[in-house]
Each structure stands twice: as structure tokens, then as C-alpha cells.
mmCIF file of C-alpha atoms in Angstrom:
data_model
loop_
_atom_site.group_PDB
_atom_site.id
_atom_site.type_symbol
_atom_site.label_atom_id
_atom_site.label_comp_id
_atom_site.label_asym_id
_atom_site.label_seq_id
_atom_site.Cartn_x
_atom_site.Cartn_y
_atom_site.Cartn_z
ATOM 1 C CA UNK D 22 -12.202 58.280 -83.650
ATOM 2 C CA UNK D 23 -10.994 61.332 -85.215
ATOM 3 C CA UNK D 24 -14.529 60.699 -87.693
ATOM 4 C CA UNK D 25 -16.605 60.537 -84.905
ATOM 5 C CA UNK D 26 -15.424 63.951 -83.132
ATOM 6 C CA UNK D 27 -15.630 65.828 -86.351
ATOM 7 C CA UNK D 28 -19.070 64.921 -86.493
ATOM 8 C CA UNK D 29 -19.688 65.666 -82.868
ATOM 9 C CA UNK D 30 -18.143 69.258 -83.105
ATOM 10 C CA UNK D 31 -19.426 69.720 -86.323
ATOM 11 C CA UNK D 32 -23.022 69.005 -85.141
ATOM 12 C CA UNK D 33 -22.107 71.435 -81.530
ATOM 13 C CA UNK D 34 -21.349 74.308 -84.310
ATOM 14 C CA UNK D 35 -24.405 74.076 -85.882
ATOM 15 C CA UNK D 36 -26.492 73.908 -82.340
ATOM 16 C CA UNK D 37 -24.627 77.176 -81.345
ATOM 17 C CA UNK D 38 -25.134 78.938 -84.782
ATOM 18 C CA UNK D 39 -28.761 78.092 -84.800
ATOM 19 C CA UNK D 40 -29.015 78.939 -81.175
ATOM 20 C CA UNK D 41 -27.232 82.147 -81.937
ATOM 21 C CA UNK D 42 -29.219 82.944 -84.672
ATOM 22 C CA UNK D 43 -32.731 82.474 -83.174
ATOM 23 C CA UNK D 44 -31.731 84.952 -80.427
ATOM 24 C CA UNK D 45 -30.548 87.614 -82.914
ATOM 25 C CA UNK D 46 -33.866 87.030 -84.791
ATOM 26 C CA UNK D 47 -35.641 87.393 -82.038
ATOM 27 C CA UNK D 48 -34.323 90.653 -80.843
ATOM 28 C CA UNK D 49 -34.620 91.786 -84.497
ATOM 29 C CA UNK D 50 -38.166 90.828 -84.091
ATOM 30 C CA UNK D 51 -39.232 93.289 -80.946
ATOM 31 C CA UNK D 52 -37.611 95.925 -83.697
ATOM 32 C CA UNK D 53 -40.757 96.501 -85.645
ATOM 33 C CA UNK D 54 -42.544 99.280 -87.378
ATOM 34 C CA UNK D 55 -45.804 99.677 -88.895
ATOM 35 C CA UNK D 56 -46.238 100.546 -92.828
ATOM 36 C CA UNK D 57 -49.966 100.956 -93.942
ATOM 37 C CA UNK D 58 -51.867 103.629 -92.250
ATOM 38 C CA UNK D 59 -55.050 101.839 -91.086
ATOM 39 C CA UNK D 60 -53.348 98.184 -90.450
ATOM 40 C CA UNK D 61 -51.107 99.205 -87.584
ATOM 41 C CA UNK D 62 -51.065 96.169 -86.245
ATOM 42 C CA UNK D 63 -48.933 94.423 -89.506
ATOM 43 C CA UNK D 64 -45.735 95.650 -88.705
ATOM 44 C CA UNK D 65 -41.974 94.865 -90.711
ATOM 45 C CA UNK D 66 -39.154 93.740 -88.637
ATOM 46 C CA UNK D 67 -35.772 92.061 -90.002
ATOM 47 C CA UNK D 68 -35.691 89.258 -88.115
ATOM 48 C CA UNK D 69 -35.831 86.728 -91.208
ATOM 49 C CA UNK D 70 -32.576 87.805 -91.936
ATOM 50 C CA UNK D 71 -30.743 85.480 -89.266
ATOM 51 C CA UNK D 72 -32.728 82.935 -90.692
ATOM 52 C CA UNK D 73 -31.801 83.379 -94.243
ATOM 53 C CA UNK D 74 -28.828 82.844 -92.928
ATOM 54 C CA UNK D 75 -28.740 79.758 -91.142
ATOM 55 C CA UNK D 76 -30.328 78.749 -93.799
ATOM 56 C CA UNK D 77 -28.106 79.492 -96.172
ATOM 57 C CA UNK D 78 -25.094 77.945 -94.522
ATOM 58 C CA UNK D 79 -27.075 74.590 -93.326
ATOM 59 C CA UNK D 80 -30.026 74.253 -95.100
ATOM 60 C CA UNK D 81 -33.583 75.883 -95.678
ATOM 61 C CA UNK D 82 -34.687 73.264 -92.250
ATOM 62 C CA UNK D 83 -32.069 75.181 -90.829
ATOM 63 C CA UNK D 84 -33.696 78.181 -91.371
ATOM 64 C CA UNK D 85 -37.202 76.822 -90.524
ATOM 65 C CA UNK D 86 -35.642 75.876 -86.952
ATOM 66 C CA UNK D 87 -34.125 79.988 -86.431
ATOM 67 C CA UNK D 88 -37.880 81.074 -87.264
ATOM 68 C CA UNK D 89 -39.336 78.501 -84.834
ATOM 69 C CA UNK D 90 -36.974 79.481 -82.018
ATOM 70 C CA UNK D 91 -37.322 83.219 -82.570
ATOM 71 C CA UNK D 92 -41.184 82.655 -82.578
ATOM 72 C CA UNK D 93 -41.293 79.830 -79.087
ATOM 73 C CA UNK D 94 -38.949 82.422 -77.686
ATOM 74 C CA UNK D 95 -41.305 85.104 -78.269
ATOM 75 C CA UNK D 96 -44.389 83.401 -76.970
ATOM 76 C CA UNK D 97 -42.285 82.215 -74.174
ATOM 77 C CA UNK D 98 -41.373 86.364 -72.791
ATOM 78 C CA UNK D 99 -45.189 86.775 -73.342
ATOM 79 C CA UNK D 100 -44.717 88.872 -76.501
ATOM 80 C CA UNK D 101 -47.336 87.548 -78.270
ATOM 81 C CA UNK D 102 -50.541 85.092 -78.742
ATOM 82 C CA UNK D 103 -50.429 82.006 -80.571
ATOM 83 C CA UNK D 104 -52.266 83.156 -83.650
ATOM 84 C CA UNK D 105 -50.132 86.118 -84.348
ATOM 85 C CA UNK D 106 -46.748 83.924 -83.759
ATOM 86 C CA UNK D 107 -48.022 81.029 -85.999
ATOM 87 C CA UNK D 108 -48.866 83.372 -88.841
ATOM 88 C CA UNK D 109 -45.328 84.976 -88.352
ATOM 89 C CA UNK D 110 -43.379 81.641 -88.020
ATOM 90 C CA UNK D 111 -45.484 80.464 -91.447
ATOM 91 C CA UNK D 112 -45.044 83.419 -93.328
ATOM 92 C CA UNK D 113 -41.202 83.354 -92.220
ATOM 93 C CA UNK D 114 -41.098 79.646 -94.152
ATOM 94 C CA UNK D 115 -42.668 80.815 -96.978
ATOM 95 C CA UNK D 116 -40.498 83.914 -97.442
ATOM 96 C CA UNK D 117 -36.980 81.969 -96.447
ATOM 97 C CA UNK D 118 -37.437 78.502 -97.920
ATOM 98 C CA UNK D 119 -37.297 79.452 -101.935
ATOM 99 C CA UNK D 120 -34.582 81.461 -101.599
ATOM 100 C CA UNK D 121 -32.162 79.004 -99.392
ATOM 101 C CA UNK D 122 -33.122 75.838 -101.761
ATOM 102 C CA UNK D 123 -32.069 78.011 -105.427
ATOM 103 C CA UNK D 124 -29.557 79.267 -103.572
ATOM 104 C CA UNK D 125 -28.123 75.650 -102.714
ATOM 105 C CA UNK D 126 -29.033 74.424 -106.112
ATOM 106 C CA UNK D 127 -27.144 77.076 -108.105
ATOM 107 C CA UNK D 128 -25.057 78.786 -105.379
ATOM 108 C CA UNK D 129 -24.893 82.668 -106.904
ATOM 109 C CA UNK D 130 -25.945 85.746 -106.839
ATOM 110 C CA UNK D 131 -29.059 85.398 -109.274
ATOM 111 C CA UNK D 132 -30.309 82.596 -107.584
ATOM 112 C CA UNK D 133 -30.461 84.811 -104.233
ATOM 113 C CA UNK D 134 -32.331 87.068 -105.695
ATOM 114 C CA UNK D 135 -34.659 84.881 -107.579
ATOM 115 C CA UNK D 136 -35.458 83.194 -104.360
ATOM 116 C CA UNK D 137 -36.645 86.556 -102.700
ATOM 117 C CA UNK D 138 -38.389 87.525 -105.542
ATOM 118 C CA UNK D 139 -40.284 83.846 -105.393
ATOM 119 C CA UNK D 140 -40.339 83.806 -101.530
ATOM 120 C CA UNK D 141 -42.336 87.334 -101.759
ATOM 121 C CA UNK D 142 -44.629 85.981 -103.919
ATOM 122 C CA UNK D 143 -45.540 82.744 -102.090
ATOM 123 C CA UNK D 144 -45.290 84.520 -98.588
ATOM 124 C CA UNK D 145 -47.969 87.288 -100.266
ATOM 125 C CA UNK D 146 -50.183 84.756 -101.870
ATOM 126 C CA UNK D 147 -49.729 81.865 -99.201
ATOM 127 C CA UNK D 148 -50.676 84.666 -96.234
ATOM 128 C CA UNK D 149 -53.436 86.242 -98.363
ATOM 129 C CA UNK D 150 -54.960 82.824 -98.348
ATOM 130 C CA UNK D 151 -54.658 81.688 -94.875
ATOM 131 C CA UNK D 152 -55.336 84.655 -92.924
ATOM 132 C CA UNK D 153 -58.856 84.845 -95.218
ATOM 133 C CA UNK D 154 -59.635 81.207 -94.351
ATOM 134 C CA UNK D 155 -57.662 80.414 -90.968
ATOM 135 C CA UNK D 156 -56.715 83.423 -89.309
ATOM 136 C CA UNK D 157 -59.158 86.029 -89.663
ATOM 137 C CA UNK D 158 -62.052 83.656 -88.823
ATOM 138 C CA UNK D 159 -60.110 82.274 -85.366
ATOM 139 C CA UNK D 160 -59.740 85.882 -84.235
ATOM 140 C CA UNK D 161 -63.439 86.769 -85.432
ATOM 141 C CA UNK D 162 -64.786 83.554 -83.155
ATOM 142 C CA UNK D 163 -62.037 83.097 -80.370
ATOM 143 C CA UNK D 164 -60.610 86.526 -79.983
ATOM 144 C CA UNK D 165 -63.520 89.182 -79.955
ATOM 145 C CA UNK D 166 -62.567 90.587 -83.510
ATOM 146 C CA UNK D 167 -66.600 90.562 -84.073
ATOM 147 C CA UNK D 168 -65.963 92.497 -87.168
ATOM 148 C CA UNK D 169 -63.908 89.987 -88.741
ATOM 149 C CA UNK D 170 -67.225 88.107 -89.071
ATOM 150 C CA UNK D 171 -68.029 89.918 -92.269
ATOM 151 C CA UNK D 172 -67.124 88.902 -94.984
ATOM 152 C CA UNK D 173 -66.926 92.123 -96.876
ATOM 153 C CA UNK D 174 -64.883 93.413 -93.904
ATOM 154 C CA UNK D 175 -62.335 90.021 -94.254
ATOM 155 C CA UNK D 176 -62.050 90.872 -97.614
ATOM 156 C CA UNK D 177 -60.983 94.211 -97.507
ATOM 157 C CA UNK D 178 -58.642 93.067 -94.850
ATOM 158 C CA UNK D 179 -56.881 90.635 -96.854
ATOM 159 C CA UNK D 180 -56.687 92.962 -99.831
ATOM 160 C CA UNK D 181 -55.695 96.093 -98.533
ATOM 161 C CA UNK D 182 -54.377 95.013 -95.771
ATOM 162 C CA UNK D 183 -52.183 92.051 -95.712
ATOM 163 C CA UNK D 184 -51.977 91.311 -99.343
ATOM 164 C CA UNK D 185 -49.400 94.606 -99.897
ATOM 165 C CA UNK D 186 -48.093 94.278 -96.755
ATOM 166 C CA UNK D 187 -46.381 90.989 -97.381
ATOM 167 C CA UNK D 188 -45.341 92.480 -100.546
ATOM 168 C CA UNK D 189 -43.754 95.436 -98.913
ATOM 169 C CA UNK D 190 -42.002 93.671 -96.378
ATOM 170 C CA UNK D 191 -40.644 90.751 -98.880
ATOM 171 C CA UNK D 192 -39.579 93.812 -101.124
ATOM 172 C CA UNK D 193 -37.691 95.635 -97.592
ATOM 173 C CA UNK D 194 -36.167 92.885 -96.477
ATOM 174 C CA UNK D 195 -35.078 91.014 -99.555
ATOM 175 C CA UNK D 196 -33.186 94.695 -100.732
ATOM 176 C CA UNK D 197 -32.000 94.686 -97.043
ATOM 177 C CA UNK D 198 -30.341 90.610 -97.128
ATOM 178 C CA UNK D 199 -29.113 91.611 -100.472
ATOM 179 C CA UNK D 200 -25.815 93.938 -99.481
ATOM 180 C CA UNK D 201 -25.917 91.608 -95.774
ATOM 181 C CA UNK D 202 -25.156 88.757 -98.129
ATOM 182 C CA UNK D 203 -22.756 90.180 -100.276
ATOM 183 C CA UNK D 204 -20.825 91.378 -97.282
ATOM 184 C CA UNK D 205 -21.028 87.753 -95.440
ATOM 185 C CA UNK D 206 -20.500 85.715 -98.673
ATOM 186 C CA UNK D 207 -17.454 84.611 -97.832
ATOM 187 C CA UNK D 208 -18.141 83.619 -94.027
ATOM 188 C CA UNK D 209 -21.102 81.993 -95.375
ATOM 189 C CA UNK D 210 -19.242 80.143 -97.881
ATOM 190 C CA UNK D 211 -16.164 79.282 -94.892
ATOM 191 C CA UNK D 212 -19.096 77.898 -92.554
ATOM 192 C CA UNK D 213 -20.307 76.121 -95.115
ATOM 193 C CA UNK D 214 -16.754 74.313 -95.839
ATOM 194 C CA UNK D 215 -15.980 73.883 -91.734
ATOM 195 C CA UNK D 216 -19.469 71.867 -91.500
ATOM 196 C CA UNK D 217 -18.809 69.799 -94.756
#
């Protein structure tokens, strides 16, 4: 009996963190800024950050699940279209996932790190990719981005565009998590004991 409500309470924590944290990302997500003059519209925000965490206590599906409630909550208060918040919520897994699995493989510092460094480089090449095949092309034929029709102009999107701007922002907010880490370690590490 005792087992059993362990497991219940246990599984009602990690509703509420998850909950918690997709609302924090979320608000961390209407925080953005632009950083390439000429690509306004790709703008940094922070809210991978709750997710890292979850993630990091739970698991990287943990994480997954912050980024797809910060992103259903976003469509939800009209924030967005489904294009944009599917390339967000992807690029969000790419970014979060390496560093949450090395980090519960080896469980230090470097492996942190590591992950970000390898979660900048998927996110970069992984978005690169799809917004040159998927993305681009859906907002060229569905969403009166006529331009994006040419290919030259898709290109140069991709390369000047999104390309460094995946890099910046995995290079912003990794440095960011970094000290946010090191000052919830040890939280991270007691939620991660309470759920075991």
C-alpha cells in the first residue's frame, strides 16, 4: 500500500513539475529578441531552459513533453501558426535531447556541456535541413512567401539566415543553462532522489 502511494505521488510530482515547467517556458518564450539584421523574424528566447530542466531531473521525454506544452500552449493563446511552432518545438528536441541523455549517462559537468555543444550542432544542421526542404517550401506554397519559391532565395535563407542563427542561439543559451545549472545542481540532483 505504502508502494503503491509512493508511486502515485511520485508520478503527481512529476505532472506538476512538467506542468510547471511548460508554463515558465512558455512565458520565457513571448520574451524574445531578434539577432541578425535582415532575418527579424528568427528571434532567441530562453524558454529551452525549463526544459533542460525537466529533462534533466526526469528524462530527455521529459523534456520533449515541457517543449510540446510550451509550444500547444502557444498555439492555443493564438501566438503563433503551426509551421512556426512545429519548427520551434523540433528544433527545441534537437537542442535539449543530447545534452539530457550524456548528462544521465555520465552525470557531470563535462557531459553538460558536451551535450550543448552537440545539441547546437544537430539543432543547426537538423534546422538548416528541414526548413530548406519542409519549411521554406510550405510557407512559399501555403503561406504567400512567393519568394521562397526560388531557390537561390531559399538558399540564401538557410545560409545566412537560419544556419547562424541556430548557432547563435545554441551558443546564448547553452552559456546561459550553464551558471542556471550550477546554481540548481543540487535541487536537480534532490528531485532526482525524491522521484527514484
Amino acid at each position: 500500500m505504502m508502494q503503491h502511494t509512493n508511486v502515485q505521488s511520485s508520478k503527481l510530482f512529476k505532472v506538476i513539475i512538467l506542468a510547471l515547467m511548460g508554463t515558465i517556458s512558455l512565458l520565457l518564450f513571448i520574451l524574445n529578441f531578434p539577432v541578425l539584421p535582415g532575418f527579424g523574424y528568427l528571434k532567441i528566447d530562453f524558454s529551452d531552459i525549463p526544459a533542460l530542466v525537466a529533462a534533466l531531473i526526469f528524462s530527455p521525454l521529459a523534456g520533449v513533453i515541457v517543449e510540446a506544452i510550451k509550444n500547444l500552449l502557444y498555439l492555443a493563446i493564438g501566438g503563433g501558426e503551426p509551421v512556426g511552432v512545429t519548427s520551434n518545438f523540433l528544433a527545441g528536441v534537437m537542442f535539449i535531447v543530447p545534452a539530457a541523455f550524456l548528462y544521465h549517462k555520465h552525470k557531470n559537468m563535462k557531459s553538460i556541456v558536451f551535450g550543448l555543444i552537440i545539441g547546437t550542432i544537430i539543432m543547426t544542421i537538423g534546422m538548416s535541413i528541414l526548413n530548406y526542404l519542409v519549411f521554406l517550401p510550405i510557407y512559399a506554397w501555403f503561406m504567400g512567401m512567393e519568394q521562397m519559391k526560388i531557390e537561390s532565395v531559399k538558399w540564401y535563407t538557410v545560409m545566412a539566415g537560419i544556419l547562424p542563427f541556430n548557432v547563435i542561439k545554441g551558443i546564448i543559451v547553452g552559456a546561459l543553462f550553464v551558471p542556471v545549472f550550477i546554481k540548481m545542481r543540487r535541487w536537480i540532483e534532490q528531485k532526482q532522489a525524491d522521484v527514484l
